[in-house]
Tab-separated table of N, CA and C in Angstrom:
chain	number	residue	atom	x	y	z
A	1	MET	N	94.612	115.516	63.710
A	1	MET	CA	94.175	114.908	64.951
A	1	MET	C	95.264	113.958	65.435
A	2	PRO	N	95.693	114.058	66.739
A	2	PRO	CA	96.767	113.197	67.214
A	2	PRO	C	96.314	111.757	67.326
A	3	SER	N	97.273	110.850	67.131
A	3	SER	CA	96.959	109.423	67.269
A	3	SER	C	96.721	109.102	68.730
A	4	ALA	N	96.083	107.938	68.988
A	4	ALA	CA	95.776	107.543	70.362
A	4	ALA	C	97.032	107.453	71.225
A	5	PRO	N	98.139	106.817	70.739
A	5	PRO	CA	99.327	106.753	71.590
A	5	PRO	C	99.901	108.133	71.906
A	6	SER	N	99.924	109.054	70.921
A	6	SER	CA	100.480	110.381	71.210
A	6	SER	C	99.548	111.178	72.118
A	7	ALA	N	98.247	110.999	71.978
A	7	ALA	CA	97.305	111.671	72.874
A	7	ALA	C	97.472	111.133	74.294
A	8	PHE	N	97.680	109.822	74.415
A	8	PHE	CA	97.907	109.222	75.731
A	8	PHE	C	99.188	109.780	76.344
A	9	ARG	N	100.258	109.852	75.530
A	9	ARG	CA	101.524	110.395	76.040
A	9	ARG	C	101.348	111.836	76.490
A	10	ALA	N	100.593	112.614	75.748
A	10	ALA	CA	100.372	114.014	76.116
A	10	ALA	C	99.614	114.102	77.435
A	11	ARG	N	98.544	113.294	77.601
A	11	ARG	CA	97.792	113.300	78.859
A	11	ARG	C	98.664	112.821	80.018
A	12	SER	N	99.482	111.790	79.770
A	12	SER	CA	100.363	111.275	80.821
A	12	SER	C	101.381	112.318	81.244
A	13	THR	N	101.911	113.067	80.267
A	13	THR	CA	102.881	114.119	80.581
A	13	THR	C	102.215	115.226	81.392
A	14	ILE	N	101.022	115.611	81.007
A	14	ILE	CA	100.284	116.643	81.741
A	14	ILE	C	99.990	116.166	83.153
A	15	LEU	N	99.540	114.924	83.294
A	15	LEU	CA	99.235	114.384	84.614
A	15	LEU	C	100.491	114.332	85.473
A	16	ALA	N	101.604	113.877	84.917
A	16	ALA	CA	102.852	113.817	85.684
A	16	ALA	C	103.265	115.207	86.145
A	17	ALA	N	103.107	116.195	85.282
A	17	ALA	CA	103.452	117.570	85.664
A	17	ALA	C	102.533	118.072	86.765
A	18	MET	N	101.253	117.744	86.683
A	18	MET	CA	100.311	118.176	87.712
A	18	MET	C	100.617	117.509	89.042
A	19	LEU	N	100.939	116.220	89.019
A	19	LEU	CA	101.286	115.526	90.249
A	19	LEU	C	102.524	116.148	90.877
A	20	ALA	N	103.429	116.637	90.048
A	20	ALA	CA	104.669	117.205	90.561
A	20	ALA	C	104.480	118.586	91.186
A	21	ILE	N	103.460	119.345	90.747
A	21	ILE	CA	103.307	120.703	91.270
A	21	ILE	C	102.146	120.867	92.235
A	22	MET	N	101.351	119.831	92.390
A	22	MET	CA	100.197	119.922	93.288
A	22	MET	C	100.616	120.064	94.735
A	23	PRO	N	99.780	120.700	95.567
A	23	PRO	CA	100.041	120.627	96.998
A	23	PRO	C	100.005	119.163	97.410
A	24	GLY	N	100.928	118.771	98.262
A	24	GLY	CA	100.981	117.388	98.695
A	24	GLY	C	101.937	116.550	97.869
A	25	ALA	N	102.460	117.099	96.792
A	25	ALA	CA	103.436	116.361	95.992
A	25	ALA	C	104.814	116.929	96.292
A	26	TRP	N	105.753	116.040	96.588
A	26	TRP	CA	107.090	116.483	96.939
A	26	TRP	C	108.083	115.872	95.978
A	27	ALA	N	109.244	116.508	95.847
A	27	ALA	CA	110.311	115.960	95.009
A	27	ALA	C	111.056	114.886	95.790
A	28	GLY	N	111.603	113.930	95.075
A	28	GLY	CA	112.420	112.906	95.709
A	28	GLY	C	111.610	112.005	96.609
A	29	ALA	N	112.250	111.549	97.685
A	29	ALA	CA	111.613	110.580	98.571
A	29	ALA	C	111.263	111.211	99.902
A	30	GLN	N	110.888	112.486	99.903
A	30	GLN	CA	110.495	113.141	101.145
A	30	GLN	C	109.209	112.526	101.654
A	31	THR	N	108.978	112.692	102.934
A	31	THR	CA	107.790	112.119	103.542
A	31	THR	C	107.007	113.220	104.238
A	32	GLY	N	105.789	112.917	104.609
A	32	GLY	CA	104.968	113.880	105.326
A	32	GLY	C	103.500	113.665	105.033
A	33	PRO	N	102.674	114.584	105.533
A	33	PRO	CA	101.226	114.426	105.351
A	33	PRO	C	100.810	114.601	103.896
A	34	VAL	N	99.772	113.870	103.529
A	34	VAL	CA	99.175	114.022	102.200
A	34	VAL	C	98.111	115.106	102.323
A	35	ILE	N	98.218	116.134	101.498
A	35	ILE	CA	97.262	117.238	101.516
A	35	ILE	C	96.225	116.988	100.427
A	36	LEU	N	94.965	116.901	100.832
A	36	LEU	CA	93.867	116.715	99.883
A	36	LEU	C	93.206	118.055	99.628
A	37	ALA	N	92.895	118.338	98.355
A	37	ALA	CA	92.245	119.593	97.976
A	37	ALA	C	91.460	119.374	96.685
A	38	GLN	N	90.594	120.321	96.376
A	38	GLN	CA	89.852	120.279	95.120
A	38	GLN	C	90.742	120.799	93.998
A	39	HIS	N	90.655	120.167	92.832
A	39	HIS	CA	91.374	120.590	91.633
A	39	HIS	C	90.431	120.523	90.435
A	40	PRO	N	89.309	121.264	90.494
A	40	PRO	CA	88.289	121.137	89.431
A	40	PRO	C	88.823	121.532	88.063
A	41	GLY	N	88.374	120.768	87.066
A	41	GLY	CA	88.710	121.077	85.685
A	41	GLY	C	90.100	120.640	85.253
A	42	THR	N	90.865	120.018	86.134
A	42	THR	CA	92.216	119.591	85.771
A	42	THR	C	92.199	118.150	85.266
A	43	GLU	N	93.288	117.753	84.633
A	43	GLU	CA	93.420	116.369	84.177
A	43	GLU	C	93.410	115.419	85.367
A	44	LEU	N	94.030	115.837	86.460
A	44	LEU	CA	94.041	115.008	87.667
A	44	LEU	C	92.617	114.789	88.182
A	45	ASP	N	91.822	115.834	88.216
A	45	ASP	CA	90.431	115.734	88.647
A	45	ASP	C	89.648	114.810	87.706
A	46	ARG	N	89.870	114.952	86.415
A	46	ARG	CA	89.165	114.111	85.435
A	46	ARG	C	89.496	112.635	85.657
A	47	GLN	N	90.766	112.332	85.860
A	47	GLN	CA	91.154	110.942	86.061
A	47	GLN	C	90.602	110.409	87.385
A	48	ALA	N	90.656	111.227	88.428
A	48	ALA	CA	90.113	110.804	89.725
A	48	ALA	C	88.612	110.539	89.615
A	49	ARG	N	87.896	111.389	88.894
A	49	ARG	CA	86.456	111.188	88.722
A	49	ARG	C	86.159	109.873	87.994
A	50	THR	N	87.003	109.508	87.055
A	50	THR	CA	86.839	108.230	86.365
A	50	THR	C	87.034	107.073	87.346
A	51	LEU	N	88.034	107.198	88.225
A	51	LEU	CA	88.334	106.127	89.175
A	51	LEU	C	87.221	105.915	90.203
A	52	VAL	N	86.531	106.983	90.578
A	52	VAL	CA	85.496	106.876	91.613
A	52	VAL	C	84.103	107.157	91.047
A	53	ALA	N	83.923	106.898	89.768
A	53	ALA	CA	82.647	107.190	89.094
A	53	ALA	C	81.466	106.529	89.802
A	54	HIS	N	81.643	105.297	90.270
A	54	HIS	CA	80.551	104.583	90.940
A	54	HIS	C	80.130	105.325	92.211
A	55	ASP	N	81.087	105.764	93.022
A	55	ASP	CA	80.767	106.515	94.248
A	55	ASP	C	80.076	107.836	93.926
A	56	LEU	N	80.540	108.508	92.886
A	56	LEU	CA	79.909	109.776	92.499
A	56	LEU	C	78.461	109.557	92.058
A	57	LEU	N	78.216	108.466	91.341
A	57	LEU	CA	76.847	108.141	90.915
A	57	LEU	C	75.964	107.798	92.112
A	58	ASP	N	76.514	107.043	93.070
A	58	ASP	CA	75.748	106.709	94.274
A	58	ASP	C	75.336	107.972	95.023
A	59	ALA	N	76.244	108.913	95.149
A	59	ALA	CA	75.931	110.171	95.840
A	59	ALA	C	74.886	110.962	95.058
A	60	ALA	N	75.024	111.001	93.741
A	60	ALA	CA	74.055	111.719	92.914
A	60	ALA	C	72.672	111.074	93.014
A	61	ASP	N	72.629	109.742	93.115
A	61	ASP	CA	71.350	109.042	93.283
A	61	ASP	C	70.674	109.422	94.599
A	62	SER	N	71.464	109.858	95.564
A	62	SER	CA	70.928	110.306	96.857
A	62	SER	C	70.664	111.807	96.870
A	63	GLN	N	70.628	112.401	95.680
A	63	GLN	CA	70.351	113.835	95.516
A	63	GLN	C	71.432	114.706	96.174
A	64	GLU	N	72.678	114.234	96.157
A	64	GLU	CA	73.788	114.975	96.757
A	64	GLU	C	74.715	115.502	95.672
A	65	ARG	N	75.477	116.514	96.045
A	65	ARG	CA	76.514	117.055	95.177
A	65	ARG	C	77.855	116.799	95.868
A	66	PRO	N	78.445	115.632	95.611
A	66	PRO	CA	79.669	115.259	96.322
A	66	PRO	C	80.843	116.162	95.963
A	67	VAL	N	81.765	116.274	96.899
A	67	VAL	CA	83.005	117.018	96.701
A	67	VAL	C	84.121	116.000	96.485
A	68	LEU	N	84.937	116.222	95.468
A	68	LEU	CA	86.057	115.332	95.169
A	68	LEU	C	87.357	116.022	95.574
A	69	LEU	N	88.112	115.364	96.449
A	69	LEU	CA	89.412	115.869	96.877
A	69	LEU	C	90.495	114.935	96.365
A	70	THR	N	91.603	115.500	95.912
A	70	THR	CA	92.722	114.699	95.443
A	70	THR	C	94.021	115.226	96.043
A	71	GLY	N	94.999	114.370	96.057
A	71	GLY	CA	96.344	114.720	96.489
A	71	GLY	C	97.307	113.715	95.903
A	72	SER	N	98.577	113.981	96.059
A	72	SER	CA	99.570	113.040	95.557
A	72	SER	C	100.781	113.057	96.460
A	73	GLY	N	101.602	112.049	96.322
A	73	GLY	CA	102.823	111.986	97.102
A	73	GLY	C	103.703	110.868	96.611
A	74	PRO	N	105.003	110.996	96.842
A	74	PRO	CA	105.950	109.980	96.405
A	74	PRO	C	105.965	108.823	97.384
A	75	VAL	N	105.547	107.672	96.953
A	75	VAL	CA	105.532	106.505	97.825
A	75	VAL	C	106.774	105.640	97.616
A	76	SER	N	107.699	106.123	96.783
A	76	SER	CA	108.923	105.397	96.483
A	76	SER	C	110.006	106.416	96.136
A	77	SER	N	111.265	105.981	96.154
A	77	SER	CA	112.335	106.875	95.701
A	77	SER	C	112.313	106.999	94.183
A	78	ASP	N	111.571	106.140	93.508
A	78	ASP	CA	111.383	106.200	92.060
A	78	ASP	C	110.318	107.262	91.774
A	79	PRO	N	110.683	108.360	91.107
A	79	PRO	CA	109.715	109.444	90.886
A	79	PRO	C	108.506	109.036	90.050
A	80	ARG	N	108.576	107.905	89.369
A	80	ARG	CA	107.421	107.437	88.589
A	80	ARG	C	106.379	106.774	89.471
A	81	ARG	N	106.673	106.564	90.738
A	81	ARG	CA	105.751	105.883	91.650
A	81	ARG	C	105.009	106.887	92.536
A	82	MET	N	104.498	107.941	91.938
A	82	MET	CA	103.669	108.892	92.667
A	82	MET	C	102.299	108.278	92.872
A	83	ALA	N	101.789	108.409	94.074
A	83	ALA	CA	100.464	107.880	94.379
A	83	ALA	C	99.428	108.978	94.210
A	84	LEU	N	98.249	108.596	93.789
A	84	LEU	CA	97.101	109.490	93.688
A	84	LEU	C	96.152	109.124	94.823
A	85	PHE	N	95.860	110.090	95.680
A	85	PHE	CA	94.965	109.909	96.823
A	85	PHE	C	93.640	110.563	96.455
A	86	VAL	N	92.529	109.828	96.601
A	86	VAL	CA	91.214	110.330	96.176
A	86	VAL	C	90.206	110.133	97.301
A	87	GLN	N	89.473	111.208	97.602
A	87	GLN	CA	88.424	111.148	98.621
A	87	GLN	C	87.159	111.797	98.062
A	88	VAL	N	86.039	111.106	98.206
A	88	VAL	CA	84.730	111.644	97.834
A	88	VAL	C	84.010	112.004	99.125
A	89	GLN	N	83.559	113.242	99.212
A	89	GLN	CA	82.844	113.690	100.406
A	89	GLN	C	81.377	113.922	100.075
A	90	SER	N	80.531	113.190	100.788
A	90	SER	CA	79.081	113.376	100.684
A	90	SER	C	78.448	112.741	101.913
A	91	ALA	N	77.264	113.191	102.235
A	91	ALA	CA	76.586	112.681	103.437
A	91	ALA	C	76.365	111.174	103.371
A	92	SER	N	76.029	110.662	102.199
A	92	SER	CA	75.728	109.227	102.093
A	92	SER	C	76.982	108.358	102.077
A	93	LEU	N	78.133	108.932	101.755
A	93	LEU	CA	79.361	108.146	101.649
A	93	LEU	C	80.286	108.290	102.848
A	94	CYS	N	80.043	109.287	103.693
A	94	CYS	CA	80.914	109.509	104.845
A	94	CYS	C	80.164	109.117	106.111
A	95	GLY	N	80.837	108.397	106.982
A	95	GLY	CA	80.207	107.932	108.215
A	95	GLY	C	80.778	108.629	109.426
A	96	SER	N	80.585	108.022	110.582
A	96	SER	CA	81.040	108.621	111.834
A	96	SER	C	82.560	108.711	111.904
A	97	ALA	N	83.280	107.871	111.144
A	97	ALA	CA	84.746	107.932	111.116
A	97	ALA	C	85.251	108.948	110.099
A	98	GLY	N	84.343	109.614	109.415
A	98	GLY	CA	84.728	110.588	108.399
A	98	GLY	C	84.595	109.996	107.011
A	99	CYS	N	85.206	110.656	106.061
A	99	CYS	CA	85.161	110.208	104.668
A	99	CYS	C	86.363	109.321	104.387
A	100	SER	N	86.177	108.362	103.498
A	100	SER	CA	87.273	107.438	103.218
A	100	SER	C	88.083	107.898	102.008
A	101	THR	N	89.354	107.540	102.042
A	101	THR	CA	90.296	107.876	100.982
A	101	THR	C	90.826	106.580	100.387
A	102	SER	N	90.948	106.558	99.068
A	102	SER	CA	91.568	105.429	98.376
A	102	SER	C	92.848	105.912	97.715
A	103	VAL	N	93.805	104.984	97.554
A	103	VAL	CA	95.110	105.320	96.995
A	103	VAL	C	95.321	104.500	95.735
A	104	TYR	N	95.805	105.173	94.678
A	104	TYR	CA	96.014	104.539	93.373
A	104	TYR	C	97.450	104.756	92.909
A	105	LEU	N	97.987	103.771	92.182
A	105	LEU	CA	99.272	103.889	91.505
A	105	LEU	C	99.052	103.686	90.020
A	106	ARG	N	99.790	104.432	89.221
A	106	ARG	CA	99.698	104.289	87.768
A	106	ARG	C	100.561	103.126	87.319
A	107	ASN	N	99.978	102.211	86.567
A	107	ASN	CA	100.699	101.082	85.979
A	107	ASN	C	100.466	101.130	84.477
A	108	GLY	N	101.403	101.708	83.761
A	108	GLY	CA	101.221	101.867	82.320
A	108	GLY	C	100.063	102.794	82.027
A	109	ARG	N	99.057	102.286	81.365
A	109	ARG	CA	97.894	103.098	80.984
A	109	ARG	C	96.767	103.044	82.000
A	110	ARG	N	96.926	102.209	83.047
A	110	ARG	CA	95.842	102.022	84.018
A	110	ARG	C	96.263	102.492	85.394
A	111	TRP	N	95.260	102.844	86.172
A	111	TRP	CA	95.453	103.100	87.592
A	111	TRP	C	95.057	101.835	88.338
A	112	THR	N	95.819	101.504	89.372
A	112	THR	CA	95.517	100.354	90.210
A	112	THR	C	95.279	100.848	91.628
A	113	ARG	N	94.158	100.427	92.214
A	113	ARG	CA	93.888	100.800	93.602
A	113	ARG	C	94.773	99.928	94.495
A	114	VAL	N	95.609	100.589	95.319
A	114	VAL	CA	96.544	99.860	96.175
A	114	VAL	C	96.197	99.998	97.655
A	115	LEU	N	95.252	100.861	97.960
A	115	LEU	CA	94.730	100.986	99.327
A	115	LEU	C	93.309	101.505	99.194
A	116	ASP	N	92.370	100.805	99.802
A	116	ASP	CA	90.962	101.133	99.588
A	116	ASP	C	90.290	101.584	100.869
A	117	SER	N	89.651	102.719	100.789
A	117	SER	CA	88.694	103.179	101.797
A	117	SER	C	89.221	103.217	103.224
A	118	VAL	N	90.224	104.052	103.450
A	118	VAL	CA	90.689	104.277	104.819
A	118	VAL	C	90.210	105.648	105.269
A	119	SER	N	89.956	105.793	106.564
A	119	SER	CA	89.458	107.054	107.097
A	119	SER	C	90.505	107.694	107.990
A	120	GLY	N	90.682	108.984	107.812
A	120	GLY	CA	91.615	109.747	108.624
A	120	GLY	C	92.739	110.305	107.768
A	121	PRO	N	93.473	111.244	108.345
A	121	PRO	CA	94.603	111.819	107.611
A	121	PRO	C	95.649	110.752	107.293
A	122	ILE	N	96.297	110.899	106.141
A	122	ILE	CA	97.314	109.947	105.707
A	122	ILE	C	98.668	110.645	105.673
A	123	THR	N	99.676	109.953	106.205
A	123	THR	CA	101.048	110.448	106.188
A	123	THR	C	101.924	109.418	105.483
A	124	ILE	N	102.791	109.884	104.601
A	124	ILE	CA	103.792	109.026	103.980
A	124	ILE	C	104.987	109.032	104.931
A	125	THR	N	105.365	107.852	105.428
A	125	THR	CA	106.402	107.760	106.451
A	125	THR	C	107.776	107.494	105.832
A	126	PRO	N	108.845	107.714	106.601
A	126	PRO	CA	110.195	107.397	106.108
A	126	PRO	C	110.460	105.886	106.015
A	127	GLN	N	109.712	105.075	106.766
A	127	GLN	CA	109.926	103.628	106.751
A	127	GLN	C	109.508	103.047	105.402
A	128	VAL	N	110.275	102.054	104.943
A	128	VAL	CA	110.058	101.462	103.621
A	128	VAL	C	109.942	99.943	103.753
A	129	HIS	N	108.979	99.371	103.040
A	129	HIS	CA	108.836	97.922	102.903
A	129	HIS	C	108.656	97.625	101.422
A	130	GLY	N	109.438	96.711	100.892
A	130	GLY	CA	109.301	96.338	99.485
A	130	GLY	C	109.549	97.483	98.533
A	131	GLY	N	110.374	98.442	98.936
A	131	GLY	CA	110.687	99.571	98.070
A	131	GLY	C	109.667	100.696	98.093
A	132	MET	N	108.641	100.579	98.920
A	132	MET	CA	107.596	101.605	98.994
A	132	MET	C	107.478	102.103	100.430
A	133	HIS	N	107.249	103.405	100.564
A	133	HIS	CA	107.074	103.988	101.889
A	133	HIS	C	105.815	103.459	102.560
A	134	ASP	N	105.901	103.276	103.870
A	134	ASP	CA	104.715	102.926	104.642
A	134	ASP	C	103.781	104.121	104.671
A	135	LEU	N	102.493	103.851	104.843
A	135	LEU	CA	101.488	104.898	105.005
A	135	LEU	C	100.928	104.786	106.411
A	136	LEU	N	100.789	105.924	107.064
A	136	LEU	CA	100.220	105.972	108.402
A	136	LEU	C	98.870	106.666	108.306
A	137	VAL	N	97.825	105.973	108.720
A	137	VAL	CA	96.468	106.498	108.638
A	137	VAL	C	95.997	106.870	110.044
A	138	ASP	N	95.519	108.082	110.178
A	138	ASP	CA	94.981	108.581	111.440
A	138	ASP	C	96.009	108.479	112.576
A	139	SER	N	97.268	108.633	112.233
A	139	SER	CA	98.438	108.683	113.123
A	139	SER	C	98.713	107.399	113.915
A	140	THR	N	97.918	106.346	113.750
A	140	THR	CA	98.160	105.110	114.505
A	140	THR	C	98.102	103.839	113.670
A	141	ASP	N	97.552	103.888	112.503
A	141	ASP	CA	97.297	102.690	111.701
A	141	ASP	C	98.307	102.610	110.551
A	142	ARG	N	99.338	101.764	110.695
A	142	ARG	CA	100.408	101.651	109.696
A	142	ARG	C	100.038	100.622	108.625
A	143	TRP	N	100.216	101.035	107.358
A	143	TRP	CA	99.985	100.170	106.209
A	143	TRP	C	101.319	99.998	105.497
A	144	ILE	N	101.676	98.740	105.161
A	144	ILE	CA	102.954	98.470	104.511
A	144	ILE	C	102.736	97.814	103.157
A	145	TRP	N	103.713	97.991	102.269
A	145	TRP	CA	103.653	97.468	100.912
A	145	TRP	C	104.010	95.989	100.928
A	146	ASN	N	103.190	95.158	100.269
A	146	ASN	CA	103.475	93.723	100.208
A	146	ASN	C	103.930	93.278	98.818
A	147	GLY	N	104.202	94.227	97.949
A	147	GLY	CA	104.624	93.923	96.584
A	147	GLY	C	103.574	94.248	95.545
A	148	THR	N	102.313	94.272	95.956
A	148	THR	CA	101.229	94.601	95.015
A	148	THR	C	100.223	95.596	95.592
A	149	THR	N	100.128	95.663	96.906
A	149	THR	CA	99.144	96.533	97.547
A	149	THR	C	99.615	96.866	98.955
A	150	TYR	N	98.955	97.814	99.591
A	150	TYR	CA	99.240	98.125	100.989
A	150	TYR	C	98.383	97.236	101.884
A	151	THR	N	98.992	96.704	102.946
A	151	THR	CA	98.278	95.851	103.887
A	151	THR	C	98.387	96.428	105.285
A	152	ASP	N	97.355	96.239	106.055
A	152	ASP	CA	97.273	96.760	107.412
A	152	ASP	C	98.156	95.937	108.338
A	153	THR	N	98.858	96.610	109.240
A	153	THR	CA	99.711	95.888	110.187
A	153	THR	C	99.007	95.637	111.512
A	154	GLN	N	97.836	96.218	111.702
A	154	GLN	CA	97.105	95.970	112.942
A	154	GLN	C	96.557	94.553	112.928
A	155	ALA	N	96.583	93.915	114.083
A	155	ALA	CA	96.068	92.546	114.182
A	155	ALA	C	94.593	92.527	113.812
A	156	THR	N	94.226	91.543	113.026
A	156	THR	CA	92.821	91.452	112.612
A	156	THR	C	92.034	90.493	113.495
A	157	SER	N	92.712	89.661	114.252
A	157	SER	CA	91.972	88.712	115.082
A	157	SER	C	91.716	89.304	116.467
A	158	GLN	N	90.574	89.044	116.973
A	158	GLN	CA	90.190	89.489	118.307
A	158	GLN	C	90.516	88.383	119.302
A	159	PRO	N	90.918	88.747	120.528
A	159	PRO	CA	91.173	87.695	121.520
A	159	PRO	C	89.885	86.931	121.811
A	160	MET	N	90.062	85.670	122.126
A	160	MET	CA	88.905	84.833	122.454
A	160	MET	C	88.304	85.312	123.748
A	161	PRO	N	86.981	85.392	123.833
A	161	PRO	CA	86.357	85.769	125.092
A	161	PRO	C	86.588	84.679	126.129
A	162	PRO	N	86.640	85.058	127.394
A	162	PRO	CA	86.850	84.041	128.424
A	162	PRO	C	85.694	83.050	128.431
A	163	GLU	N	86.033	81.814	128.767
A	163	GLU	CA	84.978	80.794	128.846
A	163	GLU	C	84.095	81.063	130.053
A	164	ARG	N	82.837	80.777	129.850
A	164	ARG	CA	81.886	80.942	130.976
A	164	ARG	C	81.627	79.594	131.596
A	165	PRO	N	81.548	79.556	132.923
A	165	PRO	CA	81.279	78.273	133.596
A	165	PRO	C	79.885	77.767	133.355
């Protein structure tokens, strides 16, 4: 029986290989749309299901059979910085804006969510901030890397309403 560290290395190697050959995964620092698709029974699917286990349980509690979509893409010129894009599709989890996608980066043995619950197609852009490519959501909403996570560049404050006499 393999030791825990060697089993982890084997799973990490398999996952890295899957990220490299999946649709939506490109070599080098190419940019473009992230393609989400089902990958049932794969190591990538297993890891994604672990990351969104709470959402899957919520959908199951609503008597639904959610669909899990995954994709990957290089968010840096460093090939070890492949992002995992995960979307859960179910009636209870998707609203009028569609289903939301979360983005994860691998940090050692853990995945870290670096962008949470955005709706719309995602494109990895050529523009770079902090060594990471910007992400464009729904062709108009640019997210940039701040060193630890992606942040929205759209203004969050609303203009003050005019004063009434």
